[in-house]
Coordinates of C-alpha atoms (C1' of nucleotides) in Angstrom, one line a residue:
Chain V
M26 CA -0.2 0.1 0.0
T27 CA 1.6 3.2 -1.2
V28 CA 0.9 6.7 -2.3
W29 CA -0.8 5.9 -5.2
D30 CA -3.6 3.5 -4.7
R31 CA -5.4 4.5 -1.8
P32 CA -9.3 3.5 -1.4
A33 CA -11.3 6.4 -1.7
P34 CA -13.6 6.7 1.2
P35 CA -17.1 8.0 0.2
S36 CA -18.2 11.4 2.0
R37 CA -21.2 13.2 1.4
P38 CA -21.1 17.0 2.4
V39 CA -18.5 17.5 -0.7
P40 CA -17.6 14.6 -2.3
L41 CA -14.0 15.7 -2.3
D42 CA -11.7 12.9 -3.8
R43 CA -7.8 13.2 -4.1
E44 CA -8.0 14.4 -7.6
R45 CA -9.8 17.6 -6.1
I46 CA -7.5 18.0 -3.5
V47 CA -4.5 18.0 -6.1
A48 CA -6.2 20.2 -8.5
A49 CA -6.7 22.8 -5.7
A50 CA -3.2 22.3 -4.5
I51 CA -2.1 22.9 -8.3
A52 CA -3.9 25.9 -8.4
L53 CA -2.9 27.6 -5.4
A54 CA 0.9 26.5 -6.5
D55 CA 0.1 28.3 -10.0
E56 CA -0.8 31.3 -8.4
G57 CA 1.5 31.5 -5.3
G58 CA 4.1 29.3 -5.8
L59 CA 4.9 26.1 -3.7
E60 CA 5.1 28.1 -0.7
A61 CA 1.6 29.3 -1.1
V62 CA 0.5 25.8 -0.7
S63 CA -0.7 25.1 2.9
L64 CA -2.8 22.2 3.9
R65 CA -5.1 25.0 5.6
K66 CA -5.5 26.8 2.3
V67 CA -6.0 23.9 0.4
A68 CA -8.8 22.7 2.6
A69 CA -10.2 26.1 2.5
R70 CA -10.7 26.3 -1.2
L71 CA -12.4 22.9 -0.9
D72 CA -15.0 24.2 2.1
A73 CA -13.2 21.7 4.3
G74 CA -11.2 21.7 7.6
P75 CA -7.8 21.2 7.3
M76 CA -8.0 17.7 8.9
R77 CA -10.0 16.4 6.5
L78 CA -7.3 15.9 4.0
Y79 CA -5.7 13.6 6.1
G80 CA -8.2 11.2 5.1
Y81 CA -7.0 11.3 1.6
I82 CA -3.4 12.1 2.0
S83 CA -0.9 11.2 4.7
T84 CA 1.4 14.2 4.5
K85 CA 2.2 17.2 2.7
D86 CA 5.2 15.5 1.0
E87 CA 2.7 12.8 -0.5
L88 CA 0.8 16.1 -1.8
F89 CA 3.6 17.4 -3.6
D90 CA 4.5 14.0 -5.0
L91 CA 0.7 13.9 -6.5
M92 CA 0.8 17.3 -7.9
V93 CA 4.1 16.5 -9.7
D94 CA 2.4 13.3 -11.1
E95 CA -0.4 15.2 -12.1
V96 CA 1.6 17.5 -14.5
Q97 CA 3.3 14.6 -15.6
A98 CA 0.3 13.6 -17.4
E99 CA 0.7 17.2 -19.5
I100 CA 4.0 16.0 -20.9
L101 CA 2.9 13.0 -22.6
P102 CA 2.5 13.7 -26.1
D103 CA -0.6 13.1 -28.1
G104 CA 0.2 11.3 -31.4
Q105 CA 2.8 9.0 -31.5
P106 CA 6.5 9.6 -31.9
G107 CA 8.7 9.6 -34.9
D108 CA 12.0 8.3 -34.4
W109 CA 13.8 8.3 -31.3
R110 CA 15.4 11.5 -31.4
E111 CA 12.3 13.2 -32.4
A112 CA 10.4 11.3 -29.1
L113 CA 13.1 12.3 -27.1
R114 CA 12.9 16.2 -28.2
V115 CA 9.3 16.5 -27.7
L116 CA 9.4 14.9 -24.4
A117 CA 12.0 17.4 -23.3
H118 CA 10.1 20.0 -24.9
R119 CA 7.0 19.1 -23.3
T120 CA 8.5 18.9 -20.0
R121 CA 9.8 22.4 -20.3
Q122 CA 6.6 23.9 -21.3
A123 CA 4.8 22.2 -18.2
A124 CA 7.6 23.6 -16.0
L125 CA 6.6 27.1 -17.7
R126 CA 3.1 26.5 -17.0
H127 CA 3.8 25.5 -13.4
E128 CA 6.8 27.2 -12.2
W129 CA 6.9 25.4 -9.0
L130 CA 7.6 21.9 -10.7
A131 CA 11.1 23.2 -11.0
D132 CA 11.2 23.2 -7.4
L133 CA 10.2 19.6 -7.4
L134 CA 12.0 18.3 -10.6
G135 CA 14.3 15.7 -9.7
G136 CA 14.1 16.1 -5.8
R137 CA 12.1 12.7 -5.4
P138 CA 12.0 9.8 -7.6
A139 CA 8.6 10.1 -9.7
L140 CA 6.7 6.9 -8.9
G141 CA 3.3 7.8 -9.8
P142 CA 1.4 6.6 -12.5
N143 CA 2.3 9.5 -15.1
G144 CA 5.7 9.2 -14.0
F145 CA 6.0 5.9 -15.0
A146 CA 4.3 6.6 -18.4
V147 CA 6.6 9.5 -19.0
A148 CA 9.7 7.1 -18.1
E149 CA 8.1 4.5 -20.3
A150 CA 7.6 6.7 -23.3
T151 CA 11.3 7.6 -23.0
L152 CA 12.6 4.1 -22.6
A153 CA 10.2 2.9 -25.5
A154 CA 11.8 5.8 -28.0
L155 CA 15.3 3.9 -27.3
D156 CA 14.1 0.6 -27.2
G157 CA 16.1 -1.8 -29.0
L158 CA 18.5 0.8 -30.4
A159 CA 21.3 -0.6 -28.0
D160 CA 21.4 -2.9 -24.9
V161 CA 19.6 -2.2 -22.0
D162 CA 22.3 -0.6 -20.0
T163 CA 23.4 1.9 -22.8
V164 CA 19.7 3.2 -23.2
M165 CA 19.3 3.4 -19.4
R166 CA 22.6 5.8 -19.4
A167 CA 20.8 7.6 -22.5
V168 CA 17.9 8.2 -20.9
E169 CA 19.4 9.4 -17.6
T170 CA 21.8 11.8 -19.5
V171 CA 19.0 13.3 -21.4
S172 CA 16.8 13.8 -18.5
A173 CA 19.5 14.9 -16.5
Y174 CA 20.0 17.9 -18.6
V175 CA 16.3 18.3 -19.1
T176 CA 16.0 18.9 -15.2
G177 CA 19.1 20.9 -14.7
A178 CA 18.3 23.2 -17.7
I179 CA 14.6 23.8 -16.9
R180 CA 15.8 24.4 -13.0
R181 CA 18.5 27.0 -14.1
E182 CA 15.7 28.6 -16.5
I183 CA 13.0 29.1 -13.8
A184 CA 15.6 30.6 -11.3
N185 CA 17.0 32.9 -13.9
L186 CA 13.2 33.9 -14.5
R187 CA 12.8 34.7 -11.2
A188 CA 15.3 36.8 -10.5
E189 CA 14.5 38.7 -13.3
R190 CA 11.0 39.1 -12.4
A191 CA 12.4 40.1 -9.0
T192 CA 14.5 42.7 -10.3
G193 CA 12.4 43.6 -12.8
L194 CA 15.3 43.6 -15.4
S195 CA 16.2 41.3 -17.6
E196 CA 19.4 39.0 -16.3
R197 CA 21.9 40.7 -18.8
E198 CA 21.0 44.0 -18.4
W199 CA 20.8 43.3 -15.0
Q200 CA 24.4 42.4 -14.8
R201 CA 25.4 44.8 -17.3
A202 CA 24.2 48.1 -16.0
N203 CA 22.5 47.6 -12.5
G204 CA 23.1 45.0 -10.1
P205 CA 26.2 47.1 -8.3
H206 CA 27.3 43.9 -6.4
V207 CA 27.8 41.9 -9.7
T208 CA 29.1 44.8 -11.5
R209 CA 31.7 45.7 -8.8
M210 CA 32.8 42.0 -8.6
L211 CA 33.3 41.6 -12.4
A212 CA 35.1 45.1 -12.1
T213 CA 37.6 43.4 -9.7
G214 CA 39.1 41.8 -12.5
R215 CA 39.3 38.6 -10.7
F216 CA 37.0 36.9 -13.4
P217 CA 37.8 37.9 -16.6
A218 CA 36.5 34.9 -18.4
L219 CA 33.0 35.9 -16.8
A220 CA 33.3 39.4 -17.5
K221 CA 33.8 38.7 -21.0
A222 CA 30.9 36.2 -21.0
V223 CA 28.6 38.9 -19.6
Y224 CA 29.7 41.8 -21.8
D225 CA 30.5 40.4 -25.0
G226 CA 27.6 37.5 -24.9
T227 CA 24.8 37.6 -26.9
D228 CA 21.5 37.4 -25.4
V229 CA 19.8 34.3 -26.5
D230 CA 16.2 33.6 -25.7
A231 CA 15.8 30.7 -22.9
E232 CA 14.0 28.4 -25.7
S233 CA 16.4 28.2 -28.2
S234 CA 19.3 28.3 -25.4
F235 CA 17.7 25.1 -24.0
A236 CA 17.1 23.6 -27.4
T237 CA 20.5 24.0 -28.5
G238 CA 21.9 22.4 -25.4
L239 CA 19.4 19.4 -25.9
E240 CA 20.5 19.1 -29.5
W241 CA 24.0 18.6 -28.4
V242 CA 23.0 16.0 -25.7
L243 CA 21.0 14.1 -28.4
D244 CA 24.1 14.2 -30.5
A245 CA 26.2 12.6 -28.0
V246 CA 23.5 10.3 -27.3
A247 CA 23.2 9.3 -30.9
A248 CA 26.8 8.7 -31.1
K249 CA 26.6 6.1 -28.6
L250 CA 24.0 4.4 -29.8
T251 CA 25.1 3.8 -33.3
R252 CA 28.0 2.4 -31.6
P253 CA 28.1 -0.8 -29.5
P254 CA 28.5 -0.6 -25.8
A255 CA 31.9 0.0 -24.5
Chain H
M236 CA 24.6 46.6 -1.4
T237 CA 23.6 43.1 -1.6
V238 CA 24.1 40.0 0.1
W239 CA 27.7 39.4 -0.2
D240 CA 29.1 42.2 1.3
R241 CA 27.8 43.7 4.3
P242 CA 29.7 45.6 6.9
A243 CA 30.4 43.1 9.9
P244 CA 29.1 45.1 12.9
P245 CA 31.2 44.6 16.2
S246 CA 29.6 42.6 19.1
R247 CA 31.0 41.9 22.4
P248 CA 29.5 38.6 24.1
V249 CA 30.7 36.4 21.3
P250 CA 32.4 37.7 18.0
L251 CA 29.4 35.8 16.1
D252 CA 30.5 36.9 12.4
R253 CA 28.7 35.7 9.4
E254 CA 31.1 32.9 8.4
R255 CA 30.2 31.5 12.2
I256 CA 26.6 31.7 11.4
V257 CA 26.8 29.7 8.1
A258 CA 29.4 27.3 9.9
A259 CA 26.7 26.5 12.2
A260 CA 23.8 26.5 9.7
I261 CA 26.0 24.0 7.4
A262 CA 26.7 21.9 10.3
L263 CA 23.1 21.8 11.2
A264 CA 21.8 20.7 7.5
D265 CA 24.7 17.9 7.2
E266 CA 23.5 16.5 10.3
G267 CA 19.5 16.8 9.8
G268 CA 19.1 18.0 6.2
L269 CA 18.0 21.4 5.1
E270 CA 14.8 21.4 7.2
A271 CA 16.5 20.9 10.1
V272 CA 17.9 24.5 9.6
S273 CA 15.8 27.0 11.5
L274 CA 17.0 30.4 12.5
R275 CA 16.2 29.3 16.3
K276 CA 18.6 26.4 16.1
V277 CA 21.3 28.2 14.5
A278 CA 21.3 31.1 16.9
A279 CA 20.9 28.6 19.9
R280 CA 24.3 26.6 18.5
L281 CA 25.8 30.1 18.9
D282 CA 24.4 30.7 22.4
A283 CA 22.4 33.7 20.7
G284 CA 18.7 34.8 20.4
P285 CA 17.3 34.2 17.2
M286 CA 16.8 37.8 16.6
R287 CA 20.4 38.4 16.8
L288 CA 21.1 36.8 13.4
Y289 CA 19.5 39.6 11.7
G290 CA 22.0 42.1 12.3
Y291 CA 24.1 39.8 10.0
I292 CA 21.4 38.2 7.7
S293 CA 18.4 40.0 6.4
T294 CA 16.5 36.4 5.5
K295 CA 16.4 32.7 5.8
D296 CA 16.9 32.4 2.1
E297 CA 19.9 34.5 2.1
L298 CA 21.4 32.4 4.7
F299 CA 20.6 29.4 2.2
D300 CA 22.9 31.4 -0.7
L301 CA 25.4 31.9 1.9
M302 CA 25.3 28.3 2.6
V303 CA 25.7 27.3 -1.0
D304 CA 28.5 29.8 -1.6
E305 CA 30.5 28.3 1.3
V306 CA 30.3 25.3 -0.1
Q307 CA 31.3 26.0 -3.7
A308 CA 34.8 26.9 -2.0
E309 CA 35.1 23.3 -1.6
I310 CA 34.4 22.7 -5.7
L311 CA 37.3 24.9 -6.7
P312 CA 40.5 22.3 -7.7
D313 CA 43.7 23.0 -5.9
G314 CA 46.1 22.8 -8.6
Q315 CA 46.0 24.2 -12.1
P316 CA 43.7 22.7 -14.8
G317 CA 45.1 20.4 -17.6
D318 CA 43.2 20.8 -20.8
W319 CA 39.6 22.3 -21.1
R320 CA 38.1 18.6 -20.8
E321 CA 40.1 17.7 -17.8
A322 CA 39.2 21.0 -16.3
L323 CA 35.5 20.4 -16.7
R324 CA 35.5 16.8 -15.7
V325 CA 37.3 17.8 -12.4
L326 CA 34.9 20.6 -11.9
A327 CA 31.9 18.4 -12.1
H328 CA 33.3 15.6 -10.2
R329 CA 34.1 18.0 -7.2
T330 CA 30.7 19.3 -7.5
R331 CA 29.3 16.0 -7.0
Q332 CA 31.7 15.1 -4.3
A333 CA 30.2 18.5 -2.4
A334 CA 27.0 17.5 -2.7
L335 CA 27.8 13.7 -1.4
R336 CA 29.3 15.5 1.5
H337 CA 26.7 17.9 2.1
E338 CA 23.5 16.5 0.7
W339 CA 21.1 19.4 1.3
L340 CA 23.2 21.3 -1.6
A341 CA 21.3 19.0 -3.9
D342 CA 18.1 20.6 -2.7
L343 CA 19.3 24.2 -3.4
L344 CA 21.6 23.6 -6.6
G345 CA 20.3 25.3 -9.6
G346 CA 17.5 26.9 -7.4
R347 CA 18.8 30.2 -7.5
P348 CA 21.4 32.1 -9.4
A349 CA 24.5 31.5 -7.5
L350 CA 26.0 35.3 -7.3
G351 CA 28.4 34.7 -4.2
P352 CA 32.3 35.1 -4.4
N353 CA 33.1 31.5 -4.8
G354 CA 30.0 31.1 -7.5
F355 CA 31.7 33.4 -9.3
A356 CA 34.6 31.7 -8.8
V357 CA 33.6 28.5 -9.9
A358 CA 31.8 30.2 -13.0
E359 CA 35.0 31.6 -13.8
A360 CA 37.2 28.3 -13.6
T361 CA 34.4 27.2 -15.8
L362 CA 34.6 29.7 -18.4
A363 CA 38.2 30.2 -18.2
A364 CA 38.7 26.3 -19.1
L365 CA 37.1 26.7 -22.5
D366 CA 38.3 30.6 -23.3
G367 CA 39.2 31.0 -26.9
L368 CA 38.2 27.8 -27.9
A369 CA 35.0 29.0 -29.4
D370 CA 33.2 32.1 -30.1
V371 CA 31.8 33.5 -26.5
D372 CA 28.2 32.3 -27.2
T373 CA 29.3 28.9 -28.0
V374 CA 31.7 28.6 -24.9
M375 CA 28.7 29.9 -23.0
R376 CA 26.4 27.4 -24.2
A377 CA 28.9 24.5 -23.6
V378 CA 29.2 25.7 -20.1
E379 CA 25.2 25.7 -19.4
T380 CA 24.8 22.5 -21.1
V381 CA 27.7 20.8 -18.8
S382 CA 26.4 22.2 -15.8
A383 CA 22.8 21.4 -16.5
Y384 CA 23.7 17.7 -16.7
V385 CA 25.8 18.1 -13.6
T386 CA 23.0 19.7 -11.7
G387 CA 20.2 17.2 -12.7
A388 CA 22.6 14.4 -12.5
I389 CA 23.4 15.0 -8.7
R390 CA 19.6 15.6 -7.9
R391 CA 18.7 12.8 -9.0
E392 CA 21.6 10.7 -7.6
I393 CA 20.6 12.4 -4.3
A394 CA 17.1 11.7 -4.5
N395 CA 18.0 8.0 -5.0
L396 CA 19.9 7.8 -2.5
R397 CA 17.6 9.3 0.0
A398 CA 15.0 6.6 -1.4
E399 CA 17.1 4.1 -0.6
R400 CA 17.9 5.0 2.5
A401 CA 14.2 5.5 3.7
T402 CA 13.5 2.0 2.4
G403 CA 16.5 0.4 3.6
L404 CA 17.1 -1.4 0.4
S405 CA 19.0 -0.6 -2.8
E406 CA 16.7 0.9 -5.5
R407 CA 17.1 -1.9 -7.7
E408 CA 16.5 -4.5 -5.6
W409 CA 13.7 -2.5 -4.0
Q410 CA 11.8 -2.2 -7.5
R411 CA 12.6 -5.7 -8.1
A412 CA 11.5 -7.6 -4.8
N413 CA 9.9 -5.3 -2.7
G414 CA 8.1 -2.0 -3.4
P415 CA 4.6 -3.8 -3.8
H416 CA 3.1 -1.0 -5.5
V417 CA 6.0 -0.5 -7.9
T418 CA 5.9 -4.3 -8.7
R419 CA 2.2 -4.2 -9.3
M420 CA 2.5 -1.2 -11.7
L421 CA 5.2 -3.1 -13.8
A422 CA 3.3 -6.1 -13.7
T423 CA 0.3 -4.6 -15.3
G424 CA 2.2 -4.9 -18.8
R425 CA 1.5 -1.3 -19.6
F426 CA 5.1 -0.3 -18.9
P427 CA 7.0 -2.9 -21.0
A428 CA 10.1 -1.0 -21.7
L429 CA 10.5 0.1 -18.2
A430 CA 10.0 -3.2 -16.9
K431 CA 12.6 -4.7 -19.0
A432 CA 15.0 -1.8 -18.0
V433 CA 14.1 -2.6 -14.3
Y434 CA 14.4 -6.2 -14.7
D435 CA 17.5 -6.8 -17.1
G436 CA 19.4 -3.4 -16.4
T437 CA 22.7 -4.1 -14.7
D438 CA 23.0 -2.3 -11.2
V439 CA 25.9 0.3 -11.9
D440 CA 27.1 2.3 -9.3
A441 CA 26.4 6.1 -9.2
E442 CA 29.5 7.5 -9.6
S443 CA 30.3 5.5 -12.7
S444 CA 27.0 6.1 -13.9
F445 CA 27.7 10.1 -13.6
A446 CA 31.2 9.7 -15.3
T447 CA 29.7 7.9 -18.0
G448 CA 26.9 10.6 -18.7
L449 CA 29.5 13.5 -18.1
E450 CA 31.8 11.9 -20.9
W451 CA 29.0 11.8 -23.4
V452 CA 28.1 15.4 -22.5
L453 CA 32.0 16.6 -22.7
D454 CA 32.2 14.6 -26.0
A455 CA 29.0 16.5 -27.5
V456 CA 30.7 19.7 -26.1
A457 CA 33.9 19.1 -28.1
A458 CA 32.2 18.2 -31.7
K459 CA 30.9 21.8 -31.3
L460 CA 34.1 23.5 -30.0
T461 CA 36.4 22.0 -33.0
R462 CA 33.5 23.3 -35.4
P463 CA 32.8 26.9 -35.8
P464 CA 29.5 28.2 -34.5
A465 CA 26.7 27.2 -36.4
Chain R
dG193 C1' -39.5 2.7 13.9
dT194 C1' -35.7 2.4 17.5
dC195 C1' -31.6 1.3 19.3
dT196 C1' -26.5 0.6 18.5
dC197 C1' -22.6 1.1 16.5
dA198 C1' -18.8 2.6 13.7
dT199 C1' -17.2 6.0 10.8
dT200 C1' -16.0 10.3 9.6
dC201 C1' -15.7 15.1 10.6
dG202 C1' -14.5 19.5 12.8
dA203 C1' -12.1 21.6 16.8
dT204 C1' -8.8 21.8 19.5
dA205 C1' -4.2 21.6 20.8
dC206 C1' 0.8 21.4 20.4
dA207 C1' 5.0 22.5 19.2
dC208 C1' 7.4 24.9 15.8
dT209 C1' 8.4 28.3 11.9
dG210 C1' 10.3 33.1 10.4
dT211 C1' 10.0 37.5 11.4
dA212 C1' 8.3 42.6 13.4
dT213 C1' 8.4 45.4 17.3
dT214 C1' 9.6 47.0 21.6
dG215 C1' 12.2 48.0 25.5
dC216 C1' 16.4 47.3 28.0
dT217 C1' 21.1 47.7 28.9
dG218 C1' 25.7 48.9 28.8
dC219 C1' 29.1 51.3 26.3
dG220 C1' 31.5 55.8 24.1
dT221 C1' 31.5 60.4 24.1
dT222 C1' 30.9 64.9 25.7
Chain X
dA229 C1' 28.3 62.7 35.5
dA230 C1' 24.8 62.6 32.1
dC231 C1' 23.5 61.6 27.9
dG232 C1' 22.7 59.0 23.6
dC233 C1' 22.7 55.2 20.9
dA234 C1' 24.1 50.7 19.3
dG235 C1' 22.8 46.1 19.6
dC236 C1' 20.7 42.6 22.0
dA237 C1' 16.8 40.0 24.0
dA238 C1' 12.2 39.2 25.0
dT239 C1' 7.8 39.2 23.5
dA240 C1' 4.5 38.9 20.1
dC241 C1' 2.1 37.5 16.0
dA242 C1' 0.6 35.1 12.3
dG243 C1' 1.0 30.9 10.1
dT244 C1' 2.7 26.0 9.5
dG245 C1' 2.1 20.5 9.6
dT246 C1' 0.0 17.2 12.2
dA247 C1' -2.0 14.5 16.8
dT248 C1' -5.9 13.7 19.6
dC249 C1' -10.5 13.7 20.9
dG250 C1' -15.5 14.7 21.2
dA251 C1' -19.5 15.2 18.8
dA252 C1' -22.4 13.9 15.3
dT253 C1' -24.1 11.6 11.5
dG254 C1' -24.9 7.8 8.7
dA255 C1' -26.2 2.6 8.2
dG256 C1' -27.5 -2.0 10.0
dA257 C1' -29.9 -5.0 13.2
dC258 C1' -33.9 -6.0 15.6

DNA sequence: GTCTCATTCGATACACTGTATTGCTGCGTT
DNA sequence: AACGCAGCAATACAGTGTATCGAATGAGAC
């Protein structure tokens, strides 16, 4: 008996099943971030007392797991995949889009093993794309590498996005003009390569940055798939 | 005036500067995880009232930033780097080792831009390794790609490590034998590729898994560096 | 129709959190 | 010697996750 299959006890006043609880939590998180999700507020949104939730959920972390799994349903592509590369690409971009829709996902991504049905489905889709193209271990390594990149890239993108929002300025402009502390540090001359990157670098948009890095990683995977395992 | 340079006000009863505060917080986090870090406990460890900390730190998130920056000092290599590839490899492995020493780092990695002096130093070391090997934008993309992989891989590794510890079993054995929920899900036949990976996959240790994925990503980067920008 | 029992809900309670505010205390200066 | 002020501690507040428990409300048995 684990998180994902718990008998839904009936109730009269308002049906209130796990789906409704998770939906309310997601709505709260979408509006105010993860820290805006409290059991009290979730319950209040469902016209229930806080303790009522514990009939359906046994801890707040479990609620977070359920939220992640729910959002992972959005990641699964609609149509059937093309070749393996296209399949992985689509999965990666859909993950990113889900994180942009639900920024709190970035805080949770990779933080815990995704053991829900939709998490499994995403893992299945990823593995299935590479099935048969190499031995099991190589495929596994490929999946892990790609998803590590995806997780890390999304996390950084959301982090930067928040920082920009907090200062009201674009990351680049902020480093270049304002951000007195950063400017001063760069001016010390102790970070010449960094300074060059900041001042001479082109300001590319996040999506194409994500896409470029992803293609690089996919290139690397492609090279290992054609060749037999080391 | 930002987080990283604040005049240290003197005090009599016990010196108590920011370094001591950060050290105490890190000690607490090493022992009991991030959630064990509360301003009250940090202060208690320094024989001070909770409010005393606010003379040196303006919010708890700032304390977290300082903790991350402090640990990033451990990442910087001692000697001078070899070629770019060796340099990036060492930085990646040292980051991973730091995260294994301080597991809470995984929770914070990539969650916020690293703007502290040591964070800058790590960024500088990374960029310096690739300096001149390609145009600035390509170098930037390379750095972002590698560090996205590193962040994501470390995060997953720590997450799995915790899950193993929680169940007392190795991830693989757990999926294979115990973990009734997982076993049942796999038994549904809805996840054939996943089932194959779980049952037929070799159980490789985390370090070589990390290393292998890293080498793949470095291969990808190498291919882009020799070739001029797209 | 009435009684009983079990279940489920809500209220209360507890230990704790981050932080604002307030007043004291002891030092340095005039 | 008196004063002012900086820095610290105590108090306070709003909020958190969750355990416990009393009451009510439902169904089932006679």
